[in-house]
XYZ file of C-alpha atoms in Angstrom:
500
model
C 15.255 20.482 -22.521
C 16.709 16.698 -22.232
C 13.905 14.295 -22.338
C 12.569 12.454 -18.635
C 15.214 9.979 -17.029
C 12.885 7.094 -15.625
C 14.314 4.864 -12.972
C 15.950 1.591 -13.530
C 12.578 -0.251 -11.624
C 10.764 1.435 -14.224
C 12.895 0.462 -17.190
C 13.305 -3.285 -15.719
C 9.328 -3.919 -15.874
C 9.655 -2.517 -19.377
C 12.161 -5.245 -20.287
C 9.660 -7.952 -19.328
C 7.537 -6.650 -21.820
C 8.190 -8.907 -24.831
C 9.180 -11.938 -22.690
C 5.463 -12.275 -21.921
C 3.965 -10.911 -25.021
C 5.420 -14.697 -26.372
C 4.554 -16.559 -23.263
C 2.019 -19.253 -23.292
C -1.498 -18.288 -21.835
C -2.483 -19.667 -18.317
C -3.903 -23.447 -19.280
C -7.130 -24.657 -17.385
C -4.808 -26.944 -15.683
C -3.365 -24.300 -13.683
C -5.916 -22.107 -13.443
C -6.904 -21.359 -9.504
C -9.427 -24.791 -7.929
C -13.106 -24.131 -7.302
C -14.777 -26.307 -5.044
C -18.297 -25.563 -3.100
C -18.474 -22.945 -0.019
C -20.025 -23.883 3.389
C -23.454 -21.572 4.480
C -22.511 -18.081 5.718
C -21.010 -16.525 3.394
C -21.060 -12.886 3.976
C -19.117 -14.298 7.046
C -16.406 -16.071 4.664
C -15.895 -13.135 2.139
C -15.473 -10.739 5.241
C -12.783 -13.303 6.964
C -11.495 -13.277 3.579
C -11.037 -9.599 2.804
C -9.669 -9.811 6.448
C -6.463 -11.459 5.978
C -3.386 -10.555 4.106
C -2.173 -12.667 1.580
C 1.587 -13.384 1.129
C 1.783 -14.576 -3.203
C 0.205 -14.609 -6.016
C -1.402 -17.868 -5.728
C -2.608 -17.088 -1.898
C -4.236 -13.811 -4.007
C -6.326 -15.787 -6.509
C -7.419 -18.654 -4.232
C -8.879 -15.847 -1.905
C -10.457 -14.063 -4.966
C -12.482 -17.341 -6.540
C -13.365 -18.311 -2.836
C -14.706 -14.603 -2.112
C -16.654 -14.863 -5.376
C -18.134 -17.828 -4.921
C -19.388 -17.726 -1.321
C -22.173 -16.036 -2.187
C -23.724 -17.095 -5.941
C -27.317 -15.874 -4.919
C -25.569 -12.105 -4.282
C -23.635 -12.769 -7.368
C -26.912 -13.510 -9.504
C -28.859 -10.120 -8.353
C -25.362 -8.100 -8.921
C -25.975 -5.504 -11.910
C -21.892 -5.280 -12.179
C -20.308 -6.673 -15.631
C -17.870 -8.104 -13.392
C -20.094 -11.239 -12.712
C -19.648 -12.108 -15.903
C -16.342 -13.208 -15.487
C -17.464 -14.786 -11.694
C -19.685 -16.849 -14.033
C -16.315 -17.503 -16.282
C -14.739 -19.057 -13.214
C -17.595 -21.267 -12.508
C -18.096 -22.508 -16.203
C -14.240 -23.229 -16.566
C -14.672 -25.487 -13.630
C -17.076 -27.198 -15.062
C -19.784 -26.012 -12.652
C -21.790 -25.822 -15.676
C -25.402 -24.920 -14.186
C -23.886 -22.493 -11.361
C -22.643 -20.134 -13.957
C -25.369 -20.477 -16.968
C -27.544 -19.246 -13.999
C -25.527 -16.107 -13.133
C -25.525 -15.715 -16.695
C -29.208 -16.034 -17.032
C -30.141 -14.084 -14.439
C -27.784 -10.865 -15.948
C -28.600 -11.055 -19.414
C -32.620 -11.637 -18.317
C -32.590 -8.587 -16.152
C -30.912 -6.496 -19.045
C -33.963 -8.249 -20.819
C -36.241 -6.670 -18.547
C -34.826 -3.293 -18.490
C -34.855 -2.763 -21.982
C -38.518 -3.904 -22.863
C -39.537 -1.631 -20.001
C -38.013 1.164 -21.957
C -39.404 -0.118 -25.021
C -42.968 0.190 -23.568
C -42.685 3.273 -21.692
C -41.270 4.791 -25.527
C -44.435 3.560 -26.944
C -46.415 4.946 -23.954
C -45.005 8.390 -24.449
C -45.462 7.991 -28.154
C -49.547 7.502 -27.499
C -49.844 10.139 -25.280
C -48.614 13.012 -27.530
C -45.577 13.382 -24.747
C -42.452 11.632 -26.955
C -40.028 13.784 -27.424
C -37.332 12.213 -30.184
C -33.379 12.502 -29.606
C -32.448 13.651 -33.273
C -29.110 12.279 -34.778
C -26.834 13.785 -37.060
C -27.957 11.064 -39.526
C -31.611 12.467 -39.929
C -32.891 8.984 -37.840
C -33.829 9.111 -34.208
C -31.911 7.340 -31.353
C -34.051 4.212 -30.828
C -34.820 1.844 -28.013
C -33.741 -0.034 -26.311
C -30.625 1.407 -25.197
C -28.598 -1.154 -23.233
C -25.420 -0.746 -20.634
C -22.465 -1.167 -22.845
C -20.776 -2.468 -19.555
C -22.548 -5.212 -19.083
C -22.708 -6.328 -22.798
C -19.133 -6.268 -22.992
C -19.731 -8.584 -19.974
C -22.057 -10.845 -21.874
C -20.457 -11.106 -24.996
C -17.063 -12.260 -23.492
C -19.226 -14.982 -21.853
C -21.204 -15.928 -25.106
C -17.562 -16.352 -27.418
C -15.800 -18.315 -24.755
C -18.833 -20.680 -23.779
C -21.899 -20.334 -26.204
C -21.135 -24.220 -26.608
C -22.349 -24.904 -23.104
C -26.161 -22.775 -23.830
C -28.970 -24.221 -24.322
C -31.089 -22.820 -27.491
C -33.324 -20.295 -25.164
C -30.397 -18.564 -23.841
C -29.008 -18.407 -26.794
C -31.516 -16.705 -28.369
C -32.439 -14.205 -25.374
C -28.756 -13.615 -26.345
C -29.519 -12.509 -29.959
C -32.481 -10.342 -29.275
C -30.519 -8.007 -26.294
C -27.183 -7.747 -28.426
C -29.236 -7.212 -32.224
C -32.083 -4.762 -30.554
C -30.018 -2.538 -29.174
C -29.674 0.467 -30.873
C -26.912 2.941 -28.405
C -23.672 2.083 -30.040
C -21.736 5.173 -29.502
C -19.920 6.774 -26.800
C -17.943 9.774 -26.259
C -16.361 9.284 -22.754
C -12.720 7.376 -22.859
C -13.765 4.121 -21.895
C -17.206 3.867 -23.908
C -15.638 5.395 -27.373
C -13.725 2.216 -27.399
C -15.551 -0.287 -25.223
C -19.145 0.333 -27.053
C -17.636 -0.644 -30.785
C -15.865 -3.058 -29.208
C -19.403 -4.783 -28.556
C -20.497 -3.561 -31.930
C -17.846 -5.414 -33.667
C -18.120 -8.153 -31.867
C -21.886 -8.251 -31.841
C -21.645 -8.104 -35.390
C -19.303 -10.907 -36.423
C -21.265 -13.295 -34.147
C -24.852 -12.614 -35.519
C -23.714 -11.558 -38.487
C -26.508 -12.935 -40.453
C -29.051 -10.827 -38.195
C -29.235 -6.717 -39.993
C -28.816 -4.331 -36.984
C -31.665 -2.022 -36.473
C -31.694 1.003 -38.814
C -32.404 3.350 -36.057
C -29.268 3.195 -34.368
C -27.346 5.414 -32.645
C -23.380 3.818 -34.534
C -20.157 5.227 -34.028
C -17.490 3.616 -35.668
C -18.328 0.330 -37.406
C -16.635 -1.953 -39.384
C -13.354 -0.815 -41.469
C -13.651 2.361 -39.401
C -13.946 0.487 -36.104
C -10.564 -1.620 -37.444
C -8.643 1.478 -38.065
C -9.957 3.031 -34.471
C -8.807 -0.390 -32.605
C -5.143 0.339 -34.158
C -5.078 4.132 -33.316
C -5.973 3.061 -29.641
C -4.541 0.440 -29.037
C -1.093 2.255 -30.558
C -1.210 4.659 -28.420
C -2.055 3.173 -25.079
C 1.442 0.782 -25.893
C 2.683 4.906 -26.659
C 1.495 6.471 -24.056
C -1.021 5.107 -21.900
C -4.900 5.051 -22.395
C -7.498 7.370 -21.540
C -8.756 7.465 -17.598
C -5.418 5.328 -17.016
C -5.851 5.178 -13.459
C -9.221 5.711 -12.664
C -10.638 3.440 -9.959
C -14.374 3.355 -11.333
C -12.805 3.208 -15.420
C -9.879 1.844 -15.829
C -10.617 -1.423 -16.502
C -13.302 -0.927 -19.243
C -10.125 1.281 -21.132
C -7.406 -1.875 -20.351
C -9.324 -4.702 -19.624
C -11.325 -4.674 -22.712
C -8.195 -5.149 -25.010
C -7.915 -8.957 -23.449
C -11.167 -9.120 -25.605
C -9.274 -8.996 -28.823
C -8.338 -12.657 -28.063
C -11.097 -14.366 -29.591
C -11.949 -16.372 -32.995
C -13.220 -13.095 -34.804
C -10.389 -11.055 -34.881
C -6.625 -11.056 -36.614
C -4.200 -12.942 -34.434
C -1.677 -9.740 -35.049
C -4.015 -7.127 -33.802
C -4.474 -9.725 -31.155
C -1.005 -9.776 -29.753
C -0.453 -6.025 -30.438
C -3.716 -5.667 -28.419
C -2.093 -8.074 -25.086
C 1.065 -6.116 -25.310
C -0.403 -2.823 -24.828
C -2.235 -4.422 -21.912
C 1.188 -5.794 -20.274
C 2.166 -2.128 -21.406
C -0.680 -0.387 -19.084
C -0.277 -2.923 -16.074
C 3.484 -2.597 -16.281
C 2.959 1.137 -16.326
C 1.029 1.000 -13.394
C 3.378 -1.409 -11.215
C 5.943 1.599 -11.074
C 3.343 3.632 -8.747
C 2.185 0.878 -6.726
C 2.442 0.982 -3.299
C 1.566 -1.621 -1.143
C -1.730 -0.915 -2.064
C -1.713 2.634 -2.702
C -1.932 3.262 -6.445
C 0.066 6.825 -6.067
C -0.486 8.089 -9.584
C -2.437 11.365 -10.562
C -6.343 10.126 -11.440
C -8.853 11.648 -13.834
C -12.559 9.938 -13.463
C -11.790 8.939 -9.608
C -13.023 10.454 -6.306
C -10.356 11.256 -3.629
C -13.156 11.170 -0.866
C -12.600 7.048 -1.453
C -9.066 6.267 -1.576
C -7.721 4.095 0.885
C -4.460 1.766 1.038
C -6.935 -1.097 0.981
C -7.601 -1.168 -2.808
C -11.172 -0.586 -4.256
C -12.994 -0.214 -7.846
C -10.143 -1.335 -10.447
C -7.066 -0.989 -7.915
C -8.697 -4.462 -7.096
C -7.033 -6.002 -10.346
C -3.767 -4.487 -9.500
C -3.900 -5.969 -6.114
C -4.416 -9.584 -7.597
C -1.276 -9.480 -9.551
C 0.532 -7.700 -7.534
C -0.436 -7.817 -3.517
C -0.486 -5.215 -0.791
C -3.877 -4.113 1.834
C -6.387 -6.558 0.885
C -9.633 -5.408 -0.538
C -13.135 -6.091 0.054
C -13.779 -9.061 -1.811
C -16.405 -11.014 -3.723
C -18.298 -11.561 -6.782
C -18.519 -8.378 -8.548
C -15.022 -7.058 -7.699
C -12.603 -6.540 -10.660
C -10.243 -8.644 -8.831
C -12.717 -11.527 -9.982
C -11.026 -10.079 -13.965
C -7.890 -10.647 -13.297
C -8.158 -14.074 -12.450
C -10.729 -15.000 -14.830
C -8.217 -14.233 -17.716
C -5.371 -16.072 -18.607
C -3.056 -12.958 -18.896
C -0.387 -13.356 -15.977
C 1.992 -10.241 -15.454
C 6.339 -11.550 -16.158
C 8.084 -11.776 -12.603
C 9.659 -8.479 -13.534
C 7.023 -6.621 -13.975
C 6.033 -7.937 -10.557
C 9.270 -6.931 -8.799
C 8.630 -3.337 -9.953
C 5.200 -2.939 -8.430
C 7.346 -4.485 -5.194
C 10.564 -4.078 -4.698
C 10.777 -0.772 -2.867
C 14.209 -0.813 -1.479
C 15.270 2.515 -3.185
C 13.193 5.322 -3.613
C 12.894 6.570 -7.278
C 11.431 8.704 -10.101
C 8.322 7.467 -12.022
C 7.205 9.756 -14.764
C 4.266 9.621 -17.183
C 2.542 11.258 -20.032
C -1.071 9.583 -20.385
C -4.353 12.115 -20.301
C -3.625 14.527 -23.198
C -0.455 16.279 -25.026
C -0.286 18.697 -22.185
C -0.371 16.539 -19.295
C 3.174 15.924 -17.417
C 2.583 13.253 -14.352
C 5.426 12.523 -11.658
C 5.346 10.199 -8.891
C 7.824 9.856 -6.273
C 7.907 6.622 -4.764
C 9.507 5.841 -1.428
C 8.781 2.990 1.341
C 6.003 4.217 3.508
C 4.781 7.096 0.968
C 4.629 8.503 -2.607
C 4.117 12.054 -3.467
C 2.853 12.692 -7.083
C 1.453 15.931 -9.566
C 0.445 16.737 -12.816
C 2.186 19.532 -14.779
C 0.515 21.310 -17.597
C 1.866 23.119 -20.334
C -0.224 26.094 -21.842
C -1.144 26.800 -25.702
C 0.921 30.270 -26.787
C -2.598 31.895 -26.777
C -1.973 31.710 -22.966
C -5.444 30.601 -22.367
C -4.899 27.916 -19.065
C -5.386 24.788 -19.822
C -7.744 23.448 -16.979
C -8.752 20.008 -15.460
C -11.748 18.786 -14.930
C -13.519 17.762 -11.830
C -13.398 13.725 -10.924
C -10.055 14.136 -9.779
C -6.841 13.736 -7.687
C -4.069 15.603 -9.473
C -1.705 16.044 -6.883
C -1.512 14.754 -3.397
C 0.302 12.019 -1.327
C -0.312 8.680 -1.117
C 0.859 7.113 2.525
C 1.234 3.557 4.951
C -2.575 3.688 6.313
C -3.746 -0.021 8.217
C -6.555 1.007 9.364
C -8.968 0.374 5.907
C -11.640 2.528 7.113
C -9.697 5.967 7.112
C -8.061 7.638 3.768
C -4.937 6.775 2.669
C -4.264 9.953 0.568
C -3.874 14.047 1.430
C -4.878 15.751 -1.261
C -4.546 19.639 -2.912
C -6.838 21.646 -4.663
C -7.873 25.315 -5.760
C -10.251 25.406 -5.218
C -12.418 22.207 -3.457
C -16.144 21.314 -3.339
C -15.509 19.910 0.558
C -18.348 20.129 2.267
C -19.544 16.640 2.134
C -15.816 14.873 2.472
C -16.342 10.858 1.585
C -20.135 11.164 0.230
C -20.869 10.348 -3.467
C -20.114 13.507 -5.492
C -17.813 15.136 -7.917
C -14.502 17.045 -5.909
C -13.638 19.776 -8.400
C -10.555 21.283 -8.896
C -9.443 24.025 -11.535
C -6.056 24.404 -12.233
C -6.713 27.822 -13.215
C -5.576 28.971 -10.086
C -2.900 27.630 -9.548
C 0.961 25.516 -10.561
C 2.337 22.955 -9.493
C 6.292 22.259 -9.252
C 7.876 18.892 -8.319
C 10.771 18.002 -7.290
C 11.593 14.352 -6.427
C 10.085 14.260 -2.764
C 9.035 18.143 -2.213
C 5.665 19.821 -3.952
C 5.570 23.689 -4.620
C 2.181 25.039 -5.213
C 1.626 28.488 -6.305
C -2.017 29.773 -6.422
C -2.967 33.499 -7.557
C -5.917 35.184 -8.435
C -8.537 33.520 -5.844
C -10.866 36.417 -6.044
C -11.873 35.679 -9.493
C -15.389 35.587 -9.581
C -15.331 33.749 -13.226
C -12.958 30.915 -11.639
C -15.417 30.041 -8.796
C -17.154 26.794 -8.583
C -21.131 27.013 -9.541
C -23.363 25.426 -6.836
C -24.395 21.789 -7.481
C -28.183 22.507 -7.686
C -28.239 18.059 -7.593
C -26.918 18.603 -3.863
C -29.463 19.808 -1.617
C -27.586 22.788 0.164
C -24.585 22.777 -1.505
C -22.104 25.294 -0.529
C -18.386 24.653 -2.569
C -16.819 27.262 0.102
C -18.345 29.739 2.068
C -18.769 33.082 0.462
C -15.300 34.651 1.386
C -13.434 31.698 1.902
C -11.333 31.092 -1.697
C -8.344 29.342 -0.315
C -5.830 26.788 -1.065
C -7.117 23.479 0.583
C -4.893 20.321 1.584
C -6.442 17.614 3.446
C -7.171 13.621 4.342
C -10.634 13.252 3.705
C -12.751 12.374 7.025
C -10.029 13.792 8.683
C -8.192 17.502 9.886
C -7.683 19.932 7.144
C -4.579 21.877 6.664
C -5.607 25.126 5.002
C -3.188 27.832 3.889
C -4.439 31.551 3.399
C -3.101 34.966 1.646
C -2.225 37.265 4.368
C -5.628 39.212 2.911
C -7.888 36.349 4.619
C -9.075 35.801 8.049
């Protein structure tokens, strides 16, 4: 079988890929101006998300206004994004503004990990402790602390430690050397958390981390990790590529390898495959719609007006205009100096010719196509099956296949989505949409979909009931059926000719 054709678009935002590996960083000089917000501001961020913004700069003097509207809202935030809202004040020079968002974060972290310190030692008195084993004989310690928000912090503390005085400095040391979680299995924290290990390590290095941790990989082994990942997101995209709630703690942290610990080389390498995953990423775009298959994202949510990490997209490269503000990833990408080449632009833009865009990122087996035209996109995921013949399924927290349309109005969905079969009783609430692909295939062709579902009746392919959900009913007891839909909206359900 000959090999994927990608479209020219595609292949011209690929070009721009070295041109900008070598370009100079953003200076201060031109980074976006900050100056002081008038009273009101949930009033200024709303007329702010309201409008639509026609370049890049337009973008990023929206974002930094939006952000900084509202500092008091920005200080009680638990997001990691205010870190870099705290960036953008401290660059300005607005030295006092953004040591206080800073304080405020890294004292409620404080808080919540001397709580759980206390409340270890209170089940310890009272006979009721029970200890988490490891595989290393020790038990997981406390306290265990959001690897989100110390990537956050630690970005803050190598970029502008110079400007703390010597008690936030210290409340620094104690949250970063106490904590004792540094491991994670999911994509984003098996590379985020020794991210902040490494990193938490070369800056205190004279301070021995507790013995009772819970490490992954550390040291030579976290080195040798970094280039494995790192090689193959440039390769092939990394894990939870185009998740709205993840995506940015799998892309965004390799900006972090810019800093005075680390070798220049693994640096750049480290940029590139970040100019890699947002060039990657401009070939679905659509005008808002990011019309890619998503693992780790909730259907129920999407609309054309961007939202979790779809927000960093949009500041580099336009369409609906998000909700903005403080704690928005938006806030990221203009924090950083990282700007994407004109031609990577132009392919996340330029949608006079409908194309092709094919990908291979979420596992070996995993085949995704978008088709891309002006008002919609229409995309899927093929999988290939091991010659045991076992079916390879997908997990739930997803949008395999669907389309991806021109939707204004921000308050309806922007996508119709397919599934065998669907956890839809509770359309745009918080919960995990399921889908199995065990029941079914998917064939794509440019702009037309073929799904073929069989063997509905299965009793061992049926979605459990979510005992979390108070009622929860995946389908009714009969009703296995193919299900294609816009969430809050009609339903389009196709039947066997055995079903009522």
């Amino acid at each position: 079988m000959n090999g994927p054709r990608f479209p020219a678009i595609y292949l011209v935002a690929f070009v721009g890929l070295l041109a900008s590996a070598v370009a100079e960083p953003q200076s201060d000089a031109d980074a976006p101006a900050v100056t002081p917000h008038p009273v009101e501001p949930k009033s200024e961020i709303a007329a702010l998300s309201s409008r639509q913004y026609e370049n890049a700069a337009e973008r990023e003097r929206a974002i930094v206004s939006a952000a900084l509207a509202d500092l008091e809202a920005v200080k009680r935030s638990p997001s990691p994004m205010t870190g870099w809202t705290a960036q953008l004040l401290l660059k300005a020079g607005r030295k006092e503004e953004g040591l206080a968002i800073v304080r405020s974060y890294i004292g409620d972290r404080i808080k919540e990990a001397k709580e759980r310190i206390a409340n270890h030692e209170k089940q310890k008195k009272a006979g009721t402790y029970k200890p988490l084993m490891l595989s290393n004989g020790l038990e997981w310690g406390e306290p265990h602390v959001n690897g989100f928000g110390l990537w956050s912090m630690i970005n803050v503390y190598m970029r502008y430690q110079d400007q703390m005085d010597d008690q936030l400095k210290a409340d620094f040391k104690w949250l970063f050397t106490s904590n004792t979680s540094w491991f994670g299995t999911t994509g984003n924290l098996s590379f985020l958390i020794p991210l902040n290990l490494y990193l938490t390590e070369k800056t205190w290095a004279s301070s021995p981390m507790p013995k009772d941790g819970r490490y992954g990989a550390r040291g030579e082994d976290a080195m040798k990790m970094f280039q494995k990942r790192i090689d193959y997101t440039a390769k092939r995209g990394s894990p939870e590529f185009a998740s709205r709630p993840y995506m940015i703690y799998n892309i965004g942290t390799l900006l972090s390898f810019d800093n005075p610990f680390t070798d220049k080389e693994l640096s750049r390498r480290a940029t590139m495959a970040y100019e890699m995953s947002i060039a990657h990423a401009a070939g679905t775009w659509l005008n808002g719609n990011w019309a890619t298959p998503a693992g780790r994202s909730y259907p129920g949510y999407v609309t054309q007006a961007p939202n979790g990490c779809a927000d960093m997209l949009w500041a580099y490269f336009g369409g609906r205009t998000p909700k903005l503000g403080g704690n928005t990833t938006a806030v990221f990408s203009v924090a950083e100096t990282w700007r994407p080449h004109p031609l990577i632009v132009k392919a996340a833009t330029d949608r006079s010719n409908a194309y092709v865009h094919r990908s291979r990122f979420d596992g070996d087996r995993h085949f995704q196509t978008s088709f891309v035209n002006k008002t919609y996109a229409l995309f899927s995921t093929a999988i290939t099956h091991p010659a045991t013949g076992r079916k390879t399924s997908i997990w739930g927290q997803t949008y395999p296949y669907g389309v991806m349309f021109d939707q204004p109005d921000a308050s309806k969905s922007s996508i119709c989505w397919m599934t065998v079969p669907c956890f839809d009783d509770q359309p745009l609430t918080n919960y995990t949409q399921g889908v199995s692909s065990r029941f079914a295939e998917y064939l794509q062709h440019r702009g037309s979909l073929l799904l073929v579902a069989n063997d509905l009746t299965n009793p061992d392919f049926r979605p459990k009931v979510r005992t979390d959900l108070k009622g929860h009913k995946p389908f009714t007891t009969e009703g296995r059926y193919v299900l294609a839909y816009i969430p809050n909206g009609n339903h389009a359900v196709i039947n066997d000719s055995q079903s009522t």
